[in-house]
XYZ file of C-alpha atoms in Angstrom:
351
model
C 10.974 34.962 -24.387
C 14.429 33.134 -23.792
C 12.695 29.692 -24.440
C 11.298 31.008 -27.691
C 14.745 32.155 -28.683
C 16.256 28.839 -27.937
C 13.413 26.686 -29.396
C 11.700 28.746 -32.110
C 10.222 25.684 -33.708
C 8.702 24.517 -30.467
C 4.992 25.595 -29.957
C 4.895 25.047 -26.279
C 6.966 28.216 -25.337
C 4.519 30.282 -27.392
C 1.560 28.832 -25.448
C 3.197 29.487 -22.096
C 3.772 33.285 -23.178
C 0.198 33.414 -24.436
C -0.985 32.246 -21.014
C 1.050 34.963 -19.337
C -0.377 37.619 -21.793
C -3.918 36.459 -20.690
C -3.054 36.734 -17.066
C -2.120 40.264 -17.695
C -5.424 40.900 -19.367
C -4.004 41.117 -22.884
C -5.738 38.334 -24.892
C -5.027 39.930 -28.310
C -1.266 39.530 -27.746
C -1.925 35.942 -26.446
C -3.601 35.293 -29.844
C -0.718 36.295 -31.808
C 1.535 33.847 -30.069
C -1.060 31.179 -30.378
C -1.289 31.681 -34.022
C 2.470 31.029 -34.389
C 2.131 27.878 -32.132
C -0.748 26.760 -34.415
C 1.373 27.081 -37.593
C 4.054 24.908 -35.705
C 1.404 22.222 -34.630
C -2.001 22.512 -36.306
C -3.491 19.506 -34.436
C -2.475 20.455 -30.847
C -5.494 20.491 -28.634
C -3.446 22.583 -26.108
C -2.965 25.402 -28.712
C -6.640 25.206 -29.934
C -8.067 25.434 -26.417
C -5.971 28.290 -25.502
C -7.015 30.052 -28.716
C -10.610 29.347 -27.718
C -10.138 30.785 -24.200
C -8.347 33.853 -25.400
C -11.154 34.475 -28.111
C -13.635 34.149 -25.171
C -11.861 36.632 -22.853
C -11.525 39.053 -25.694
C -15.372 38.726 -26.275
C -14.934 37.339 -29.828
C -17.488 34.467 -29.091
C -18.078 33.230 -32.506
C -14.327 32.549 -32.975
C -14.181 31.058 -29.363
C -16.892 28.553 -30.331
C -15.094 27.573 -33.578
C -11.802 27.109 -31.679
C -13.389 25.121 -28.829
C -15.173 22.832 -31.369
C -11.948 22.179 -33.021
C -10.345 21.247 -29.696
C -13.059 18.688 -29.052
C -12.802 17.253 -32.626
C -9.157 16.470 -31.867
C -9.790 15.428 -28.284
C -13.210 14.666 -27.365
C -12.448 14.137 -23.768
C -10.754 17.508 -23.220
C -12.121 18.634 -19.955
C -11.294 22.358 -20.044
C -12.654 22.571 -23.648
C -15.863 20.913 -22.499
C -16.154 23.411 -19.674
C -15.551 26.335 -22.006
C -18.245 25.070 -24.424
C -20.707 25.073 -21.426
C -19.611 28.650 -20.409
C -20.116 29.860 -24.025
C -23.661 28.119 -23.986
C -24.436 29.699 -20.581
C -23.532 33.048 -21.808
C -25.872 32.636 -24.823
C -28.746 31.541 -22.613
C -28.748 27.910 -23.786
C -28.975 26.545 -20.242
C -29.879 22.975 -21.181
C -26.709 22.822 -23.387
C -24.610 24.391 -20.721
C -25.803 21.876 -18.101
C -24.919 19.019 -20.401
C -21.450 20.315 -20.767
C -20.925 20.933 -17.048
C -22.281 17.458 -16.282
C -19.852 15.896 -18.717
C -16.985 17.679 -17.228
C -17.881 16.274 -13.838
C -18.175 12.876 -15.309
C -14.646 13.187 -16.647
C -13.235 14.817 -13.587
C -15.420 15.128 -10.434
C -12.846 17.464 -8.876
C -13.680 20.258 -11.292
C -15.270 22.861 -9.044
C -15.740 25.274 -11.817
C -18.276 22.945 -13.595
C -20.136 22.518 -10.276
C -20.263 26.428 -10.083
C -21.520 26.460 -13.702
C -24.397 24.037 -12.875
C -25.317 26.283 -9.932
C -25.422 29.375 -12.160
C -27.694 27.651 -14.502
C -30.030 26.409 -11.741
C -30.024 29.988 -10.421
C -30.793 31.489 -13.765
C -34.034 29.496 -13.797
C -34.830 30.270 -10.082
C -32.845 33.422 -9.347
C -34.847 34.264 -6.099
C -34.224 30.747 -4.737
C -30.568 30.170 -4.361
C -31.090 27.560 -1.736
C -33.255 25.463 -4.084
C -30.729 25.724 -6.664
C -27.814 24.517 -4.488
C -30.021 21.747 -3.076
C -30.723 20.644 -6.685
C -26.976 20.245 -7.163
C -26.478 18.186 -4.001
C -29.536 15.913 -4.966
C -27.873 15.167 -8.286
C -24.426 14.702 -6.797
C -24.917 13.468 -3.257
C -21.352 12.059 -2.969
C -19.593 15.279 -4.116
C -18.319 17.331 -1.004
C -18.239 20.383 -3.127
C -21.920 20.376 -3.587
C -22.580 20.382 0.088
C -19.901 23.260 0.438
C -21.842 25.189 -2.214
C -25.063 24.826 -0.329
C -23.223 25.723 3.016
C -22.240 28.912 1.471
C -25.708 29.820 0.539
C -27.067 28.852 3.967
C -24.327 30.997 5.553
C -25.475 33.956 3.489
C -29.090 33.452 4.660
C -27.933 33.162 8.243
C -28.877 29.619 8.717
C -25.618 28.786 10.659
C -26.675 25.402 12.048
C -27.526 23.880 8.733
C -24.459 25.546 7.108
C -22.164 23.883 9.683
C -23.744 20.491 8.948
C -23.212 20.790 5.262
C -19.610 21.822 5.877
C -19.058 18.865 8.034
C -20.577 16.630 5.263
C -18.035 18.069 2.829
C -15.131 17.506 5.267
C -16.172 13.811 5.685
C -15.746 13.501 1.938
C -12.308 15.276 1.999
C -10.922 16.245 5.481
C -8.230 18.306 4.056
C -10.400 20.447 1.738
C -8.996 23.867 2.205
C -12.224 25.739 1.254
C -14.276 23.571 3.564
C -11.958 24.152 6.468
C -12.144 27.930 5.836
C -15.795 27.972 5.587
C -16.111 26.069 8.808
C -13.915 28.732 10.440
C -16.167 31.402 9.145
C -19.358 29.573 10.418
C -17.778 28.954 13.836
C -16.852 32.668 14.145
C -20.279 33.814 13.125
C -21.901 31.333 15.595
C -20.037 32.927 18.493
C -16.986 30.755 18.630
C -14.697 33.611 17.319
C -11.387 32.380 18.726
C -11.930 28.804 17.492
C -12.965 29.914 13.976
C -10.032 32.242 13.551
C -7.635 29.635 14.959
C -8.879 27.215 12.333
C -8.266 29.750 9.627
C -4.865 30.569 10.827
C -3.908 26.892 10.972
C -5.232 26.464 7.454
C -3.178 29.371 6.301
C -0.046 28.111 7.851
C -0.556 24.655 6.303
C -1.383 25.823 2.816
C 0.499 29.110 2.178
C 0.194 28.657 -1.614
C -3.532 29.164 -1.161
C -3.166 32.385 0.726
C -5.425 34.589 -1.338
C -8.352 32.322 -0.802
C -7.735 31.569 2.875
C -7.195 35.396 3.645
C -10.443 36.058 1.871
C -12.226 33.733 4.170
C -10.446 35.087 7.307
C -11.483 38.524 6.251
C -15.086 37.424 5.954
C -14.783 35.905 9.598
C -13.314 39.201 10.899
C -15.862 41.471 9.101
C -18.778 39.377 10.305
C -17.513 39.479 13.903
C -17.162 43.297 13.854
C -13.507 43.681 13.027
C -13.891 45.703 9.812
C -10.265 47.107 9.993
C -8.803 43.582 10.103
C -11.065 42.428 7.463
C -9.953 45.126 4.978
C -6.309 44.341 5.867
C -6.820 40.732 5.056
C -8.787 41.572 1.846
C -5.936 43.946 0.716
C -3.337 41.112 1.305
C -5.431 38.696 -0.505
C -5.964 40.751 -3.774
C -2.345 42.423 -3.663
C -0.563 39.652 -5.568
C -3.324 39.195 -8.128
C -5.053 36.034 -8.887
C -7.475 36.179 -5.912
C -10.749 34.565 -6.665
C -13.459 37.050 -7.870
C -15.560 36.451 -4.798
C -12.720 37.791 -2.644
C -12.494 41.007 -4.666
C -16.279 41.291 -4.461
C -16.512 40.966 -0.834
C -13.712 43.491 -0.393
C -15.819 45.864 -2.464
C -18.776 45.072 -0.351
C -16.715 45.789 2.904
C -15.356 49.073 1.457
C -19.057 50.141 0.607
C -20.238 49.477 4.071
C -17.387 51.488 5.485
C -18.426 54.471 3.345
C -15.678 54.331 0.799
C -18.145 54.116 -2.108
C -15.767 55.213 -4.840
C -13.276 52.552 -4.099
C -16.046 50.038 -3.772
C -17.360 50.865 -7.236
C -13.958 50.824 -8.703
C -13.216 47.371 -7.230
C -16.546 45.891 -8.244
C -16.090 47.293 -11.802
C -12.740 45.554 -11.989
C -14.254 42.221 -10.933
C -16.930 42.496 -13.629
C -14.314 43.287 -16.255
C -13.033 39.676 -15.617
C -16.378 38.114 -14.834
C -18.891 40.168 -17.143
C -21.546 37.267 -16.802
C -21.662 37.609 -12.929
C -25.071 38.962 -12.830
C -25.558 38.968 -9.083
C -22.300 41.230 -8.894
C -23.875 43.305 -11.683
C -27.154 43.926 -9.803
C -24.971 45.037 -6.762
C -23.299 47.507 -9.032
C -26.630 48.823 -10.306
C -27.913 49.394 -6.769
C -24.614 51.262 -5.932
C -24.803 53.426 -9.117
C -28.277 54.332 -8.156
C -27.128 55.475 -4.776
C -24.451 57.534 -6.578
C -27.077 59.106 -8.836
C -25.487 57.612 -11.937
C -28.763 56.469 -13.235
C -27.923 55.769 -16.951
C -25.051 53.404 -15.911
C -27.320 51.638 -13.362
C -30.072 51.339 -16.167
C -27.565 49.672 -18.499
C -26.583 47.121 -15.820
C -30.166 46.385 -14.978
C -31.165 45.914 -18.642
C -28.268 43.375 -18.884
C -29.219 41.555 -15.718
C -32.900 41.129 -16.850
C -31.874 40.064 -20.274
C -29.678 37.273 -18.829
C -31.960 36.398 -15.920
C -35.479 37.369 -16.877
C -37.070 35.411 -13.989
C -35.136 37.449 -11.170
C -37.869 39.364 -9.461
C -35.557 41.627 -7.483
C -34.008 42.901 -10.779
C -37.425 43.800 -12.221
C -38.281 45.567 -8.886
C -35.106 47.663 -8.852
C -35.435 48.701 -12.442
C -39.121 49.644 -11.808
C -37.946 51.699 -8.877
C -35.342 53.403 -10.973
C -37.887 54.246 -13.838
C -40.371 55.689 -11.279
C -37.574 57.895 -9.950
C -36.878 59.082 -13.498
C -40.522 59.964 -13.971
C -41.133 57.004 -16.442
C -44.430 56.096 -14.537
C -45.919 53.764 -17.099
C -42.767 51.663 -17.676
C -42.162 51.582 -14.071
C -45.663 50.001 -13.438
C -44.960 47.325 -16.043
C -41.635 46.457 -14.274
C -43.145 46.422 -10.868
C -46.037 44.288 -12.051
C -43.526 41.744 -13.570
C -41.787 41.686 -10.256
C -44.964 40.836 -8.366
C -45.894 38.203 -10.952
C -42.438 36.477 -10.564
C -42.556 36.717 -6.728
C -46.265 37.077 -5.660
C -45.663 36.130 -2.098
C -42.757 38.609 -1.499
C -43.981 41.501 0.490
């Protein structure tokens, strides 16, 4: 505010205040500041991009598209705008267009993990019951990117394939020995493999060396503690990770999963709903919420989530199965059979 008072004709303080509004979840206030910044500098790609991002976060997708297109007209190599165009295409189900955008981002700046994650989501949308295949497709297209191996290691860790997960983490560390996420994931894999003290020591060392990434590192340490039976310690780390705000969505999601496993289902649902408010397109999180809502006998809300998941990922057999079970529970026998048959068609070998 003081910068704007001192330099009322400079668009940059308005942009900075708009970014702060967005961080507080108030995109409409951000847009007001950005309109003023646009009046002051109509050809600023920074202003146009931030308008696009604010429109996107406000759910005003057509306006976001127009703003991101204008950004790229002014600066065709704008990395963040190219990524946002991919996100918009992804949300609209235009996966080929989204992949093209994410690949261009990586060509412009190979360090952009958000583009790699976007590619993975697009691959997963096409084969939602085969996350390892989706991650491997990324690695095959980008064999020199350590982040791809790290992504596949995460998938393998989730599947319990600890040996292959560790090999992928080590490949990522050969690419960048100081990669914080790779070091953290190695700590988690070591802990789950039985080397608990070694894994936690690596996580503690990483935290001491990189305190500015505390939210992410604490999230990984919470995983290591939870997966080795220290649920109380895990929740303490999760709470510390999310307390300042700005923690990655996966940290808040895993905290909700831990709360749910501990029997605190109301807090778990509240936490997961908050995650989905900032990442409404995270369909794997949404499916988890649908399952929890069914357990809480909140069937209408669960049905809404399942409908949205299937509309976004129509090839996900698990989503069809759960919706079929929900319909059967509600007495909708004919509709349930149709959903269950679709689940079998999509995953005929799944018992």
